[in-house]
CSV table of C-alpha atoms and ligand atoms in Angstrom, one decimal:
chain,number,residue,atom,x,y,z
T,1360,MET,CA,-34.4,67.5,-0.1
T,1361,THR,CA,-37.2,69.8,1.0
T,1362,ASN,CA,-37.8,70.1,4.8
T,1363,HIS,CA,-41.4,70.5,6.2
T,1364,THR,CA,-42.6,71.7,9.5
T,1365,ILE,CA,-45.4,69.4,10.7
T,1366,LYS,CA,-47.3,69.0,14.0
T,1367,LEU,CA,-48.0,65.5,15.4
T,1368,ILE,CA,-49.8,64.7,18.6
T,1369,VAL,CA,-47.6,62.0,20.1
T,1370,ASN,CA,-48.8,60.2,23.2
T,1371,GLY,CA,-51.1,63.1,23.9
T,1372,GLN,CA,-48.5,65.8,23.5
T,1373,GLU,CA,-48.2,68.3,20.6
T,1374,GLU,CA,-44.9,68.1,18.8
T,1375,ASP,CA,-43.6,70.4,16.1
T,1376,LEU,CA,-41.1,68.7,13.9
T,1377,LEU,CA,-38.9,69.7,11.0
T,1378,VAL,CA,-38.7,66.6,8.7
T,1379,PRO,CA,-37.4,66.0,5.2
T,1380,SER,CA,-39.9,64.9,2.6
T,1381,ASN,CA,-38.6,61.4,2.5
T,1382,MET,CA,-38.5,60.7,6.3
T,1383,THR,CA,-40.7,57.9,7.5
T,1384,LEU,CA,-42.7,58.1,10.7
T,1385,LEU,CA,-40.4,55.4,12.1
T,1386,HIS,CA,-37.4,57.7,11.7
T,1387,ALA,CA,-39.2,60.8,12.9
T,1388,LEU,CA,-40.2,59.0,16.1
T,1389,ARG,CA,-36.8,57.4,16.8
T,1390,ASP,CA,-34.4,60.0,15.4
T,1391,VAL,CA,-36.2,63.3,15.8
T,1392,LEU,CA,-38.3,62.7,18.9
T,1393,GLY,CA,-36.0,60.1,20.5
T,1394,LEU,CA,-38.8,57.6,21.0
T,1395,THR,CA,-36.8,54.5,20.5
T,1396,GLY,CA,-39.4,52.1,21.9
T,1397,THR,CA,-40.7,51.7,18.3
T,1398,LYS,CA,-38.3,49.2,16.7
T,1399,ASN,CA,-36.8,49.1,13.3
T,1400,GLY,CA,-36.9,45.5,12.0
T,1401,CYS,CA,-37.1,45.3,8.3
T,1402,GLU,CA,-38.2,48.8,7.0
T,1403,ALA,CA,-40.2,47.0,4.4
T,1404,GLY,CA,-43.6,46.4,6.0
T,1405,GLU,CA,-42.8,42.7,6.7
T,1406,CYS,CA,-42.2,42.4,10.5
T,1407,GLY,CA,-44.5,44.7,12.4
T,1408,ALA,CA,-41.7,45.7,14.9
T,1409,CYS,CA,-42.4,49.4,14.0
T,1410,THR,CA,-46.2,49.2,14.7
T,1411,VAL,CA,-47.7,52.4,16.2
T,1412,LEU,CA,-51.2,53.6,16.4
T,1413,VAL,CA,-52.2,56.4,14.0
T,1414,ASP,CA,-55.6,57.8,15.1
T,1415,GLY,CA,-56.0,54.5,16.9
T,1416,GLN,CA,-55.3,52.3,13.9
T,1417,PRO,CA,-52.2,49.9,14.0
T,1418,THR,CA,-49.8,51.2,11.3
T,1419,ASN,CA,-46.4,50.1,10.1
T,1420,SER,CA,-44.5,53.4,10.8
T,1421,CYS,CA,-41.8,52.3,8.3
T,1422,LEU,CA,-44.3,52.6,5.5
T,1423,VAL,CA,-45.7,56.1,6.0
T,1424,LEU,CA,-44.0,59.4,5.5
T,1425,ALA,CA,-44.1,61.7,8.5
T,1426,VAL,CA,-45.1,64.6,6.3
T,1427,GLU,CA,-48.3,62.8,5.3
T,1428,LEU,CA,-49.4,62.7,9.0
T,1429,ASP,CA,-49.5,66.4,9.8
T,1430,GLY,CA,-52.1,66.9,12.5
T,1431,ARG,CA,-52.6,63.2,13.3
T,1432,GLU,CA,-52.5,61.4,16.6
T,1433,ILE,CA,-49.8,58.9,17.1
T,1434,THR,CA,-49.5,56.5,20.0
T,1435,THR,CA,-46.2,54.6,20.6
T,1436,VAL,CA,-45.3,52.1,23.2
T,1437,GLU,CA,-44.1,54.9,25.4
T,1438,GLY,CA,-47.6,56.2,25.6
T,1439,LEU,CA,-49.2,53.0,27.0
T,1440,ALA,CA,-48.3,53.2,30.7
T,1441,LYS,CA,-49.8,56.1,32.6
T,1442,ASP,CA,-48.1,57.7,35.6
T,1443,GLY,CA,-45.6,54.8,35.7
T,1444,LYS,CA,-48.4,52.2,35.8
T,1445,LEU,CA,-48.3,49.5,33.1
T,1446,THR,CA,-51.5,48.6,31.3
T,1447,PRO,CA,-53.0,45.1,32.1
T,1448,LEU,CA,-51.8,44.0,28.7
T,1449,GLN,CA,-48.2,45.0,29.5
T,1450,GLU,CA,-48.4,43.4,32.9
T,1451,LYS,CA,-49.6,40.1,31.4
T,1452,PHE,CA,-46.8,40.1,28.8
T,1453,ALA,CA,-44.3,40.3,31.6
T,1454,GLU,CA,-46.1,37.9,34.0
T,1455,LEU,CA,-46.6,35.2,31.3
T,1456,ASN,CA,-43.1,35.5,29.8
T,1457,ALA,CA,-44.5,36.6,26.4
T,1458,VAL,CA,-41.2,38.4,25.9
T,1459,GLN,CA,-37.8,36.9,25.2
T,1460,CYS,CA,-35.4,39.2,23.2
T,1461,GLY,CA,-38.2,41.9,23.3
T,1462,TYR,CA,-37.6,43.2,19.8
T,1463,CYS,CA,-41.1,42.4,18.6
T,1464,THR,CA,-42.7,43.4,21.9
T,1465,PRO,CA,-43.5,47.1,21.3
T,1466,GLY,CA,-45.2,46.2,17.9
T,1467,MET,CA,-47.0,43.3,19.5
T,1468,LEU,CA,-48.3,45.5,22.3
T,1469,MET,CA,-49.5,48.2,19.9
T,1470,ALA,CA,-51.3,45.7,17.7
T,1471,ALA,CA,-52.9,44.0,20.7
T,1472,THR,CA,-53.9,47.3,22.3
T,1473,ALA,CA,-55.8,48.2,19.1
T,1474,LEU,CA,-57.4,44.8,19.1
T,1475,LEU,CA,-58.6,45.0,22.8
T,1476,ARG,CA,-59.9,48.5,22.3
T,1477,ARG,CA,-62.1,47.5,19.4
T,1478,ASN,CA,-62.9,44.0,20.7
T,1479,PRO,CA,-62.5,43.6,24.4
T,1480,GLU,CA,-63.2,39.8,24.3
T,1481,PRO,CA,-61.3,38.5,21.4
T,1482,THR,CA,-61.2,34.8,20.5
T,1483,GLU,CA,-57.9,33.0,19.8
T,1484,GLU,CA,-58.7,33.4,16.0
T,1485,ASP,CA,-59.3,37.1,16.5
T,1486,ILE,CA,-55.9,37.5,18.2
T,1487,GLN,CA,-54.1,35.5,15.5
T,1488,ALA,CA,-55.7,37.7,12.9
T,1489,ALA,CA,-54.8,40.9,14.7
T,1490,LEU,CA,-51.1,39.7,14.9
T,1491,VAL,CA,-50.8,38.5,11.4
T,1492,GLY,CA,-48.4,41.3,10.5
T,1493,ASN,CA,-46.2,41.0,13.6
T,1494,LEU,CA,-43.4,38.5,13.5
T,1495,CYS,CA,-41.7,37.0,16.6
T,1496,ARG,CA,-38.5,34.9,16.2
T,1497,CYS,CA,-38.4,33.8,19.9
T,1498,THR,CA,-41.6,32.9,21.7
T,1499,GLY,CA,-43.5,30.7,19.3
T,1500,TYR,CA,-46.4,33.1,19.7
T,1501,GLN,CA,-48.5,31.0,22.2
T,1502,ARG,CA,-47.3,33.0,25.2
T,1503,ILE,CA,-48.2,36.2,23.4
T,1504,ILE,CA,-51.6,34.9,22.6
T,1505,ASP,CA,-52.1,33.7,26.1
T,1506,ALA,CA,-51.0,37.1,27.5
T,1507,ILE,CA,-53.6,38.9,25.3
T,1508,LYS,CA,-56.3,36.5,26.4
T,1509,GLU,CA,-55.5,36.9,30.0
T,1510,ALA,CA,-55.4,40.7,29.6
T,1511,SER,CA,-58.8,40.6,28.1
T,1512,ARG,CA,-60.1,39.1,31.3
T,1513,ASN,CA,-58.2,41.5,33.5
T,1514,GLY,CA,-58.8,45.1,32.3
T,1515,GLY,CA,-57.6,44.8,28.7
T,1516,ALA,CA,-55.8,47.6,27.0
T,1517,GLN,CA,-57.0,50.6,29.1
M,1423,FES,S1,-39.8,47.7,10.5
M,1423,FES,FE1,-41.7,48.2,9.7
M,1423,FES,S2,-42.7,46.4,9.2
M,1423,FES,FE2,-40.6,45.8,9.8
M,1424,FES,S1,-39.4,38.1,21.7
M,1424,FES,FE1,-37.7,38.1,20.3
M,1424,FES,S2,-38.6,38.5,18.4
M,1424,FES,FE2,-40.3,38.3,19.8
């Protein structure tokens, strides 16, 4: 397997990585950079647990090869809080119990962050559409939707 040196801007920081041709962004983040907040659910594009932002767009990191992303900007769940301060969205997830086992939460937060950045006042239908690729086995979704709605009234994704 050929190895490639690539540069990614991850959570605002330039990272030089040596990755094999067949390594997905998910494994590059978790196994090379140690950013284990991004979760591996299905590795097949079905669950959304691995969602990160690539140049601001929510992306299943299990479906893209790291080598294809040379020079691109990646935001993971570790990049949301600034100086230890959670975003309003993260705070509302905690406050409204939108988290149970937590496995889907990083992906949900990334999908919802992208939504609130492009649409600061989403309707319930907008939220449902934004989360269509993110599965949660625990919460029944309503608390997640409520947390996103509340965040939109309290500072959004920031
Ligand atoms: S791990 Fe990527 S969509 Fe499930
Ligand atoms: S909180 Fe468990 S899968 Fe969503």
